Coordinates of C-alpha atoms in Angstrom, one line a residue:
Chain A
M1 CA 0.0 0.0 0.0
K2 CA 2.9 2.4 0.9
A3 CA 4.4 1.9 -2.6
L4 CA 1.0 2.6 -4.3
I5 CA 0.5 5.8 -2.2
L6 CA 3.9 7.1 -3.4
E7 CA 3.2 6.1 -7.0
V8 CA -0.1 7.9 -6.9
T9 CA 1.5 11.0 -5.4
S10 CA 4.2 11.0 -8.1
A11 CA 1.5 10.6 -10.8
V12 CA -0.5 13.5 -9.3
L13 CA 2.6 15.7 -9.5
G14 CA 3.2 14.7 -13.1
A15 CA -0.4 15.1 -14.2
A16 CA -0.6 18.6 -12.6
R17 CA 2.6 19.8 -14.2
E18 CA 1.6 18.3 -17.6
F19 CA -1.8 20.0 -17.5
L20 CA -0.5 23.4 -16.4
V21 CA 2.5 23.5 -18.7
A22 CA 0.1 22.7 -21.6
Q23 CA -1.9 25.8 -20.5
G24 CA 1.2 28.0 -20.7
F25 CA 2.2 28.0 -17.0
V26 CA 5.8 28.3 -15.9
E27 CA 7.0 26.2 -12.9
L28 CA 8.8 28.3 -10.2
L29 CA 11.2 26.9 -7.7
P30 CA 9.6 27.1 -4.2
V31 CA 10.6 29.6 -1.6
I32 CA 11.4 28.2 1.9
L33 CA 12.8 31.2 3.9
A34 CA 11.6 34.8 3.5
P35 CA 11.3 38.0 5.5
V36 CA 7.5 37.9 5.1
T37 CA 5.0 35.1 4.6
D38 CA 1.2 34.5 4.8
P39 CA -0.2 35.8 8.1
L40 CA -2.6 32.8 8.4
R41 CA -4.8 34.0 11.2
T42 CA -5.9 30.5 12.3
T43 CA -2.4 29.3 12.9
P44 CA -0.6 32.0 14.9
D45 CA 2.6 30.1 15.7
R46 CA 5.4 30.8 13.2
A47 CA 8.4 28.7 12.2
I48 CA 11.4 31.0 12.3
V49 CA 15.1 30.5 11.4
S50 CA 17.6 33.0 12.6
A51 CA 20.5 33.5 10.2
Y52 CA 22.8 36.3 9.1
G53 CA 21.5 38.6 11.8
Q54 CA 17.8 38.5 10.8
D55 CA 14.7 36.3 11.2
W56 CA 13.5 34.2 8.3
Y57 CA 9.9 32.9 8.2
L58 CA 9.3 29.4 6.8
T59 CA 6.8 29.7 4.0
R60 CA 3.2 29.3 5.1
S61 CA 2.1 30.0 1.6
M62 CA 3.8 31.6 -1.4
I63 CA 1.0 34.2 -1.8
F64 CA 3.2 37.3 -1.9
H65 CA 5.9 35.6 -4.0
K66 CA 3.3 34.5 -6.5
Q67 CA 2.0 38.1 -6.7
A68 CA 5.5 39.3 -7.4
A69 CA 6.2 36.5 -9.9
V70 CA 3.3 37.3 -12.2
R71 CA 5.0 40.6 -13.0
V72 CA 7.6 38.5 -14.9
C73 CA 5.5 35.5 -16.3
P74 CA 1.7 35.7 -16.7
K75 CA 1.0 32.2 -15.4
I76 CA 3.0 30.6 -12.7
F77 CA 2.9 27.6 -10.4
S78 CA 5.0 26.0 -7.8
F79 CA 5.0 22.8 -5.7
S80 CA 5.5 24.7 -2.6
P81 CA 6.4 23.1 0.8
N82 CA 4.5 24.9 3.5
V83 CA 5.3 24.8 7.2
R84 CA 2.3 25.7 9.4
L85 CA 2.8 25.0 13.1
E86 CA -0.8 23.8 13.8
P87 CA -1.9 23.5 17.4
P88 CA -1.4 19.9 18.7
E89 CA -5.2 19.5 19.0
R90 CA -5.3 19.3 15.2
A91 CA -3.3 16.0 15.3
N92 CA -6.5 14.0 15.1
T93 CA -8.5 15.8 12.5
R94 CA -7.1 13.4 9.9
R95 CA -6.5 16.4 7.7
H96 CA -3.6 18.4 9.3
L97 CA 0.1 18.0 8.8
F98 CA 2.4 20.8 10.0
E99 CA 4.5 20.3 6.9
F100 CA 2.8 19.7 3.5
V101 CA 3.2 20.5 -0.2
Q102 CA 0.8 22.9 -1.8
L103 CA 0.4 23.3 -5.6
D104 CA 0.2 27.1 -5.6
L105 CA -0.6 28.9 -8.8
E106 CA -1.4 32.5 -9.9
V107 CA -2.5 34.2 -13.1
R108 CA -1.9 37.8 -14.0
E109 CA -5.1 39.8 -14.8
A110 CA -7.3 36.8 -14.1
K111 CA -10.8 36.9 -12.7
R112 CA -12.2 34.5 -10.1
E113 CA -14.5 32.9 -12.7
E114 CA -11.5 31.9 -14.9
I115 CA -9.6 30.5 -12.0
M116 CA -12.6 28.4 -10.8
A117 CA -12.8 26.9 -14.3
L118 CA -9.1 26.2 -14.3
G119 CA -9.4 24.5 -10.9
E120 CA -12.2 22.3 -12.1
R121 CA -10.4 21.3 -15.2
L122 CA -7.1 20.7 -13.3
F123 CA -8.9 18.5 -10.7
L124 CA -10.8 16.5 -13.4
Y125 CA -7.6 16.0 -15.4
I126 CA -5.8 14.6 -12.4
V127 CA -8.8 12.3 -11.5
Q128 CA -8.9 11.1 -15.1
E129 CA -5.1 10.4 -15.1
I130 CA -5.2 8.5 -11.8
R131 CA -8.2 6.5 -12.9
R132 CA -6.5 5.6 -16.1
E133 CA -3.2 4.7 -14.6
F134 CA -4.4 3.1 -11.3
G135 CA -7.9 1.8 -12.2
Q136 CA -7.2 -1.8 -11.1
E137 CA -5.6 -0.7 -7.8
L138 CA -8.5 1.6 -7.1
A139 CA -11.0 -1.2 -7.8
K140 CA -9.1 -3.5 -5.4
L141 CA -9.4 -0.8 -2.7
G142 CA -13.1 -0.4 -3.5
R143 CA -12.4 3.2 -4.3
E144 CA -14.7 4.7 -7.0
L145 CA -13.8 8.0 -8.7
P146 CA -16.8 8.9 -10.8
E147 CA -16.8 11.4 -13.7
Y148 CA -17.9 14.5 -11.9
P149 CA -19.9 16.8 -14.1
R150 CA -18.8 20.4 -14.6
P151 CA -19.4 23.1 -13.5
F152 CA -19.4 22.0 -9.8
P153 CA -22.2 23.4 -7.7
R154 CA -21.7 26.6 -5.7
V155 CA -23.0 28.0 -2.5
T156 CA -22.2 31.3 -0.9
W157 CA -20.5 31.4 2.5
Q158 CA -23.7 33.1 3.8
E159 CA -25.9 30.2 2.6
A160 CA -23.5 27.6 4.0
Y161 CA -23.2 29.4 7.4
H162 CA -27.0 29.8 7.6
E163 CA -27.6 26.1 7.0
F164 CA -24.7 24.5 9.0
G165 CA -23.2 27.2 11.2
E166 CA -19.5 27.9 11.6
D167 CA -18.3 24.3 10.9
F168 CA -20.0 24.1 7.6
E169 CA -17.0 22.7 5.8
L170 CA -17.2 19.1 6.8
A171 CA -21.0 19.1 6.8
L172 CA -21.2 20.5 3.2
S173 CA -18.5 18.1 2.1
H174 CA -20.4 15.1 3.6
R175 CA -23.6 16.1 1.9
H176 CA -22.2 16.3 -1.6
S177 CA -21.2 13.5 -4.0
T178 CA -19.4 15.9 -6.3
P179 CA -16.9 18.7 -5.4
V180 CA -18.6 21.9 -4.3
W181 CA -17.6 25.5 -4.3
V182 CA -18.0 27.9 -1.4
I183 CA -17.7 31.5 -2.6
D184 CA -18.0 35.1 -1.3
F185 CA -16.3 34.8 2.1
P186 CA -16.9 37.7 4.5
I187 CA -13.9 40.0 5.0
D188 CA -13.3 38.9 8.5
Q189 CA -13.1 35.2 7.7
R190 CA -10.1 35.4 5.4
E191 CA -6.6 36.9 5.0
F192 CA -6.1 40.5 3.9
Y193 CA -4.8 39.5 0.4
D194 CA -8.2 38.2 -0.9
R195 CA -9.8 41.1 -2.8
E196 CA -12.8 42.9 -1.4
D197 CA -15.6 43.4 -3.9
L198 CA -16.0 47.2 -3.7
H199 CA -19.6 46.9 -5.1
R200 CA -20.4 44.6 -2.2
P201 CA -18.3 45.9 0.7
G202 CA -17.3 43.3 3.2
I203 CA -17.6 40.4 0.7
L204 CA -14.5 38.9 -0.9
V205 CA -14.0 37.8 -4.5
D206 CA -12.7 34.4 -3.4
M207 CA -13.6 30.7 -3.1
D208 CA -12.8 27.3 -1.6
L209 CA -13.4 24.0 -3.3
L210 CA -14.5 21.1 -1.0
Y211 CA -14.1 17.5 -1.8
P212 CA -17.2 15.3 -1.7
E213 CA -17.8 12.5 0.9
G214 CA -16.5 14.4 3.9
Y215 CA -12.9 14.8 2.8
G216 CA -13.1 18.6 3.4
E217 CA -11.2 21.4 1.8
A218 CA -9.5 20.8 -1.6
L219 CA -8.3 24.2 -2.7
S220 CA -8.6 27.8 -1.6
G221 CA -8.1 30.9 -3.6
G222 CA -9.4 34.2 -5.0
E223 CA -8.6 37.5 -6.7
R224 CA -5.9 39.5 -4.9
E225 CA -5.6 43.0 -3.4
H226 CA -2.8 44.5 -5.4
L227 CA -3.0 48.3 -4.9
P228 CA -0.8 49.6 -2.0
E229 CA -3.5 51.6 -0.4
R230 CA -6.0 48.8 -0.5
I231 CA -3.4 46.3 1.0
R232 CA -2.5 48.8 3.8
T233 CA -6.2 49.3 4.6
R234 CA -6.9 45.5 4.7
I235 CA -3.7 44.9 6.9
I236 CA -4.9 47.5 9.4
R237 CA -8.5 46.2 9.4
Q238 CA -7.2 42.7 10.2
G239 CA -5.5 44.2 13.3
L240 CA -2.0 43.5 11.8
D241 CA 1.0 45.9 11.8
P242 CA 1.8 47.3 8.4
V243 CA 5.5 47.6 9.4
A244 CA 5.6 43.8 9.3
Y245 CA 4.6 43.9 5.7
T246 CA 6.9 46.7 4.6
S247 CA 8.5 44.6 1.8
L248 CA 5.1 43.7 0.4
L249 CA 3.9 47.3 0.5
K250 CA 7.1 48.4 -1.2
L251 CA 6.5 45.9 -3.9
A252 CA 2.9 47.1 -4.3
E253 CA 4.1 50.7 -4.6
E254 CA 6.5 49.7 -7.4
G255 CA 3.4 48.1 -9.0
L256 CA 1.8 44.7 -8.7
P257 CA -0.6 43.6 -11.4
P258 CA -4.1 42.4 -10.6
S259 CA -4.1 38.6 -10.3
A260 CA -6.0 35.6 -9.1
G261 CA -5.0 32.1 -8.1
F262 CA -5.3 29.2 -5.7
G263 CA -3.5 26.6 -3.7
I264 CA -4.3 22.9 -3.5
G265 CA -2.7 20.6 -1.0
I266 CA -1.1 17.5 -2.6
E267 CA -1.4 15.2 0.5
R268 CA -5.1 16.0 0.9
L269 CA -5.7 15.3 -2.8
V270 CA -3.9 12.0 -2.6
R271 CA -5.9 11.1 0.5
F272 CA -9.1 11.9 -1.4
L273 CA -8.1 10.0 -4.5
L274 CA -7.2 6.8 -2.6
G275 CA -9.9 7.2 0.0
L276 CA -7.4 7.1 2.9
Q277 CA -8.5 7.4 6.5
D278 CA -5.8 10.0 7.5
V279 CA -3.7 12.4 5.5
R280 CA -0.6 11.2 7.5
E281 CA -0.8 7.9 5.5
T282 CA 0.2 9.9 2.4
R283 CA 3.8 10.6 3.6
L284 CA 6.7 8.4 4.4
F285 CA 7.7 10.8 7.1
P286 CA 4.5 12.6 8.2
R287 CA 4.8 15.7 10.2
V288 CA 1.8 15.5 12.6
P289 CA 1.2 18.5 15.0
G290 CA 2.7 17.6 18.4
V291 CA 3.9 14.2 17.3
A292 CA 7.7 13.3 17.4
A293 CA 9.1 12.1 14.1
A294 CA 11.1 8.9 13.5
L295 CA 13.2 10.3 10.8
Chain B
M1 CA 15.9 37.9 -19.6
K2 CA 14.2 37.3 -16.2
A3 CA 11.3 35.6 -18.0
L4 CA 13.6 33.4 -20.1
I5 CA 15.5 32.3 -17.0
L6 CA 12.2 31.2 -15.3
E7 CA 11.0 29.5 -18.5
V8 CA 14.3 27.5 -18.8
T9 CA 14.1 26.6 -15.1
S10 CA 10.6 25.3 -15.6
A11 CA 11.7 23.3 -18.7
V12 CA 14.6 21.8 -16.8
L13 CA 12.2 20.6 -14.1
G14 CA 9.9 19.2 -16.7
A15 CA 12.6 17.4 -18.7
A16 CA 14.2 15.9 -15.6
R17 CA 10.8 14.6 -14.4
E18 CA 9.9 13.2 -17.8
F19 CA 13.3 11.4 -18.2
L20 CA 13.2 9.9 -14.7
V21 CA 9.6 8.8 -14.8
A22 CA 10.2 7.1 -18.2
Q23 CA 13.1 5.2 -16.3
G24 CA 10.6 4.0 -13.7
F25 CA 11.4 6.6 -11.0
V26 CA 8.8 7.7 -8.5
E27 CA 8.8 11.4 -7.4
L28 CA 8.7 11.9 -3.6
L29 CA 7.5 15.0 -1.9
P30 CA 10.4 16.8 -0.3
V31 CA 11.2 16.9 3.4
I32 CA 11.8 20.3 4.9
L33 CA 12.0 19.6 8.7
A34 CA 13.5 16.5 10.3
P35 CA 15.2 15.3 13.5
V36 CA 18.3 14.5 11.5
T37 CA 19.9 15.8 8.3
D38 CA 23.1 15.7 6.3
P39 CA 26.1 16.6 8.6
L40 CA 27.8 18.6 5.7
R41 CA 31.2 19.2 7.3
T42 CA 32.0 22.2 5.2
T43 CA 29.0 24.2 6.3
P44 CA 28.8 23.8 10.1
D45 CA 26.0 26.3 10.8
R46 CA 22.6 24.7 11.0
A47 CA 19.1 26.1 10.3
I48 CA 16.9 25.0 13.2
V49 CA 13.2 25.4 13.9
S50 CA 12.0 24.8 17.5
A51 CA 8.5 23.4 17.6
Y52 CA 6.4 21.0 19.7
G53 CA 9.2 20.8 22.3
Q54 CA 12.0 19.7 20.0
D55 CA 14.5 21.0 17.4
W56 CA 13.9 20.3 13.7
Y57 CA 16.7 20.7 11.2
L58 CA 16.0 22.2 7.9
T59 CA 17.0 19.7 5.1
R60 CA 20.6 20.1 4.0
S61 CA 20.1 17.1 1.7
M62 CA 17.6 14.3 1.7
I63 CA 20.3 11.6 1.9
F64 CA 18.9 9.6 4.8
H65 CA 15.3 10.0 3.7
K66 CA 16.3 8.7 0.3
Q67 CA 18.0 5.7 1.8
A68 CA 14.8 5.0 3.8
A69 CA 12.5 5.6 0.7
V70 CA 14.2 3.0 -1.5
R71 CA 13.0 0.4 1.0
V72 CA 9.5 1.2 -0.5
C73 CA 10.2 2.1 -4.1
P74 CA 13.4 1.0 -5.9
K75 CA 14.0 4.2 -7.8
I76 CA 13.0 7.6 -6.3
F77 CA 13.7 11.3 -6.8
S78 CA 12.7 14.6 -5.3
F79 CA 13.0 18.2 -6.1
S80 CA 14.3 18.9 -2.7
P81 CA 14.8 22.5 -1.3
N82 CA 18.0 22.5 0.8
V83 CA 18.9 25.2 3.3
R84 CA 22.7 25.5 3.9
L85 CA 23.8 28.4 6.0
E86 CA 27.0 29.0 4.0
P87 CA 29.5 31.5 5.5
P88 CA 29.0 35.1 4.2
E89 CA 32.4 34.8 2.5
R90 CA 30.7 32.6 0.0
A91 CA 28.5 35.4 -1.2
N92 CA 30.8 36.2 -4.0
T93 CA 31.8 32.8 -5.4
R94 CA 28.9 33.2 -7.9
R95 CA 28.0 29.5 -7.1
H96 CA 26.5 29.7 -3.6
L97 CA 23.0 30.3 -2.4
F98 CA 21.9 29.4 1.1
E99 CA 18.6 28.1 -0.2
F100 CA 18.5 26.1 -3.4
V101 CA 16.7 23.2 -5.0
Q102 CA 18.5 19.9 -5.5
L103 CA 17.2 17.1 -7.7
D104 CA 18.0 14.3 -5.4
L105 CA 17.7 10.7 -6.6
E106 CA 18.5 7.2 -5.2
V107 CA 18.4 3.7 -6.7
R108 CA 18.1 0.5 -4.6
E109 CA 20.9 -2.1 -5.2
A110 CA 22.6 0.2 -7.7
K111 CA 26.3 0.4 -8.3
R112 CA 28.3 3.6 -8.9
E113 CA 28.8 2.7 -12.6
E114 CA 25.1 2.6 -13.2
I115 CA 24.4 5.9 -11.5
M116 CA 27.2 7.6 -13.4
A117 CA 25.6 6.4 -16.7
L118 CA 22.2 7.6 -15.5
G119 CA 23.7 11.0 -14.6
E120 CA 25.2 11.4 -18.0
R121 CA 22.0 10.5 -19.8
L122 CA 19.9 12.7 -17.6
F123 CA 22.2 15.7 -18.2
L124 CA 22.4 15.1 -21.9
Y125 CA 18.6 14.7 -22.1
I126 CA 18.1 18.1 -20.3
V127 CA 20.7 19.8 -22.6
Q128 CA 19.0 18.4 -25.7
E129 CA 15.5 19.5 -24.5
I130 CA 16.8 23.0 -23.6
R131 CA 18.6 23.3 -27.0
R132 CA 15.4 22.1 -28.8
E133 CA 13.0 24.4 -26.9
F134 CA 15.3 27.5 -26.5
G135 CA 17.7 27.2 -29.4
Q136 CA 16.9 30.7 -30.8
E137 CA 17.2 32.4 -27.4
L138 CA 20.5 30.6 -26.7
A139 CA 21.8 31.8 -30.0
K140 CA 20.9 35.4 -29.2
L141 CA 22.8 35.1 -26.0
G142 CA 25.8 33.7 -27.8
R143 CA 25.5 30.5 -25.7
E144 CA 26.5 27.3 -27.3
L145 CA 25.6 23.9 -25.9
P146 CA 27.5 21.3 -28.0
E147 CA 26.6 17.6 -28.2
Y148 CA 28.9 16.3 -25.5
P149 CA 30.1 12.8 -26.3
R150 CA 29.5 9.9 -23.7
P151 CA 31.1 8.6 -21.6
F152 CA 32.5 11.8 -20.0
P153 CA 36.2 11.7 -19.1
R154 CA 37.2 10.6 -15.5
V155 CA 40.0 11.5 -13.2
T156 CA 40.5 10.2 -9.7
W157 CA 40.6 12.6 -6.8
Q158 CA 44.3 11.6 -6.3
E159 CA 45.2 12.7 -9.9
A160 CA 43.2 15.9 -9.6
Y161 CA 44.8 16.8 -6.3
H162 CA 48.3 15.9 -7.6
E163 CA 47.9 18.2 -10.6
F164 CA 45.9 21.1 -9.1
G165 CA 46.1 20.9 -5.3
E166 CA 43.1 21.3 -3.0
D167 CA 41.1 23.7 -5.2
F168 CA 41.1 21.4 -8.2
E169 CA 37.4 21.8 -8.8
L170 CA 37.4 25.1 -10.7
A171 CA 40.8 24.4 -12.4
L172 CA 39.6 21.1 -13.8
S173 CA 36.3 22.6 -14.8
H174 CA 38.1 25.4 -16.6
R175 CA 40.4 23.0 -18.5
H176 CA 37.6 20.8 -19.9
S177 CA 35.2 21.5 -22.7
T178 CA 33.0 18.6 -21.8
P179 CA 31.7 17.6 -18.3
V180 CA 34.3 15.6 -16.3
W181 CA 34.0 13.1 -13.5
V182 CA 36.1 13.1 -10.4
I183 CA 35.9 9.7 -8.7
D184 CA 37.3 7.9 -5.6
F185 CA 37.4 10.6 -3.0
P186 CA 39.5 9.9 0.1
I187 CA 37.5 9.0 3.2
D188 CA 38.3 12.3 5.0
Q189 CA 37.1 14.5 2.2
R190 CA 33.5 13.4 2.3
E191 CA 30.5 12.7 4.5
F192 CA 30.2 9.4 6.4
Y193 CA 27.4 8.1 4.2
D194 CA 29.5 7.6 1.0
R195 CA 30.5 3.9 1.0
E196 CA 34.2 3.0 1.6
D197 CA 35.6 0.5 -0.8
L198 CA 36.7 -2.3 1.6
H199 CA 39.1 -3.6 -1.0
R200 CA 40.8 -0.2 -1.1
P201 CA 40.5 1.1 2.5
G202 CA 40.3 4.9 2.7
I203 CA 38.9 5.3 -0.8
L204 CA 35.1 5.9 -1.3
V205 CA 32.9 4.6 -4.1
D206 CA 31.7 8.0 -5.0
M207 CA 31.9 10.8 -7.6
D208 CA 31.3 14.4 -8.5
L209 CA 30.5 15.6 -12.0
L210 CA 32.0 19.0 -13.0
Y211 CA 30.6 21.3 -15.7
P212 CA 33.0 22.5 -18.4
E213 CA 34.1 26.1 -18.8
G214 CA 34.7 26.8 -15.2
Y215 CA 31.1 26.5 -14.0
G216 CA 32.3 24.0 -11.3
E217 CA 30.3 21.2 -9.6
A218 CA 27.2 19.8 -11.3
L219 CA 26.4 16.7 -9.2
S220 CA 27.7 14.8 -6.3
G221 CA 26.9 11.2 -5.4
G222 CA 28.0 7.7 -4.7
E223 CA 27.2 4.3 -3.2
R224 CA 26.0 4.4 0.4
E225 CA 27.0 2.9 3.7
H226 CA 23.8 0.9 4.7
L227 CA 24.9 -1.5 7.4
P228 CA 24.5 -0.2 11.0
E229 CA 28.0 -1.1 12.1
R230 CA 29.6 0.5 9.1
I231 CA 27.6 3.6 9.6
R232 CA 28.5 3.8 13.2
T233 CA 32.2 3.3 12.4
R234 CA 32.1 6.0 9.8
I235 CA 30.3 8.5 12.1
I236 CA 32.9 8.0 14.8
R237 CA 35.8 8.3 12.4
Q238 CA 34.3 11.6 11.2
G239 CA 34.5 12.9 14.8
L240 CA 30.7 13.0 15.0
D241 CA 28.5 11.8 17.9
P242 CA 26.5 8.7 17.1
V243 CA 23.8 9.8 19.5
A244 CA 22.9 12.6 17.1
Y245 CA 22.2 9.9 14.4
T246 CA 20.2 7.6 16.6
S247 CA 17.2 7.6 14.3
L248 CA 19.4 6.8 11.3
L249 CA 21.1 4.0 13.1
K250 CA 17.8 2.6 14.3
L251 CA 16.6 2.6 10.7
A252 CA 19.8 0.8 9.6
E253 CA 19.3 -1.8 12.3
E254 CA 15.8 -2.5 11.0
G255 CA 17.4 -2.9 7.6
L256 CA 18.4 -0.5 4.8
P257 CA 19.1 -1.9 1.3
P258 CA 22.4 -1.0 -0.5
S259 CA 21.8 1.9 -2.8
A260 CA 23.5 4.6 -4.8
G261 CA 22.4 8.0 -6.0
F262 CA 23.3 11.7 -6.5
G263 CA 22.0 15.2 -6.1
I264 CA 22.2 17.9 -8.8
G265 CA 21.6 21.6 -8.0
I266 CA 18.9 23.1 -10.3
E267 CA 20.1 26.7 -10.0
R268 CA 23.7 25.8 -10.9
L269 CA 22.4 23.7 -13.9
V270 CA 20.3 26.7 -15.1
R271 CA 23.3 29.0 -14.7
F272 CA 25.4 26.6 -16.8
L273 CA 22.8 26.1 -19.5
L274 CA 22.3 29.9 -20.0
G275 CA 25.9 30.8 -19.3
L276 CA 25.0 33.2 -16.5
Q277 CA 27.6 35.1 -14.5
D278 CA 26.1 34.3 -11.1
V279 CA 23.8 31.6 -9.7
R280 CA 21.8 34.3 -8.0
E281 CA 20.4 35.5 -11.4
T282 CA 18.5 32.2 -11.6
R283 CA 16.1 33.0 -8.7
L284 CA 13.5 35.8 -8.5
F285 CA 14.2 35.9 -4.7
P286 CA 17.8 34.7 -4.4
R287 CA 19.1 33.7 -0.9
V288 CA 22.7 34.9 -0.9
P289 CA 24.8 34.2 2.2
G290 CA 24.9 37.3 4.4
V291 CA 22.7 39.4 2.1
A292 CA 19.3 40.8 3.2
A293 CA 16.3 39.7 1.0
A294 CA 13.8 42.1 -0.5
L295 CA 10.9 39.6 -0.3

């Protein structure tokens, strides 16, 4: 089983790259250490390395580097290792690792609609390739990956919250037998870099994709704030200190293009494809919050 | 130029994956944090993250994780981000970054000879693909990538040292117009995991490949020590503390297969392919020893 999981992971990486390169994307090398990274309000602890007289944050997502990179190439992606020091209580959610790899992509001048279509097509391509290459093994495991029709259904955050309350993610995921989008998050539910819809103040032009069958979040993304004054306003509204984001603000003052993109976790995708109990089964050397590692 | 460098980097990643997958290799997700990593005697400073009551080393190479992984799949590779806190004096060598990506591969039961042939074929495949895809751009830059004949010439460490002294790497690289192998390093010149040839005590079954034209080291690899008593002996001989390698020794006691492999730095390869002055030009956000980063 361990070998099959590694082979499927490898095939997912290959299929994703193949799909994206055919769409004109350029693969960037990941960033591990940086003076600034994703604030990630739900995971306050930061992994920090001290070197050369300054602190370097381990990447929690490549969001700001993606925004900078689309100045150079219009469509970029990276297989980006993220370190997120989740609280040890998350050890048993079956969905959290404190080190994982995110396929993170961004498109210059893109709108949310275009990125959602890209996400659906990327996901379906990967499912198709895994079905084609590992059909027999999936059958032996009793795992069925149907041909999910496009477009995937959508609900607004407001609708989801109204029906299921704050923990709507797993409830919605359980209820659906195809992937389902959640769109239009309220401003205080997300990071400052998701773009606020100025025609609908307080609502963001963003989205999450949830897997069916209770597997939870697949991908998360949106359009981005790119103007320095908007970024500053959003940082302050979030209760963060703009001084900590000086390098981002400087970049925005030099000029960042509008863009949109998403990130999709590879380990959670492999868990879903193979129908595994726990995301930690996807890694030879899983990094589970609060758990000591053998190697 | 910046866009071309990113496009070539992306094409190198794609060509390497394509070549290796066709040879039956499985791509592993990289490891960023671990209780043990490459000792790397020439770079004593370590990047450490404290989390969950223990210290985690940032990967300096995936050597031990590769040795563990070939228990599961016979041929594996990873695009592995390495953090090596090089001394600030290395800022101006034009070849050192303190964060870079290494294509790291390992083959169960392989001998050095087989891995050297694989390295030559992988390198030539990448050169051919870059020539094919970026021929016009290379011509504009005045960069010529000839068809290097196989096998590449070899010299022993002893011969290289005799002719050029300790800093033979750049001298040898300058003198050759094709890639050149250096083999048979003496035991005290390398890490403890390169296998000692017991028929020639003190000589390792390992190798480096140097680029031509003064670009220096391309790849580094060898056969591995895999028996617990041999590993322990080598650790002690190196003046290291076996207690720091408890998890590796435990793994070896459970049983590690013989293996061989190498690692090749992506940024140095891109520098060579494009004939760039400095490896830092290959990255949008270069991590140069002792130099503050903009983002």
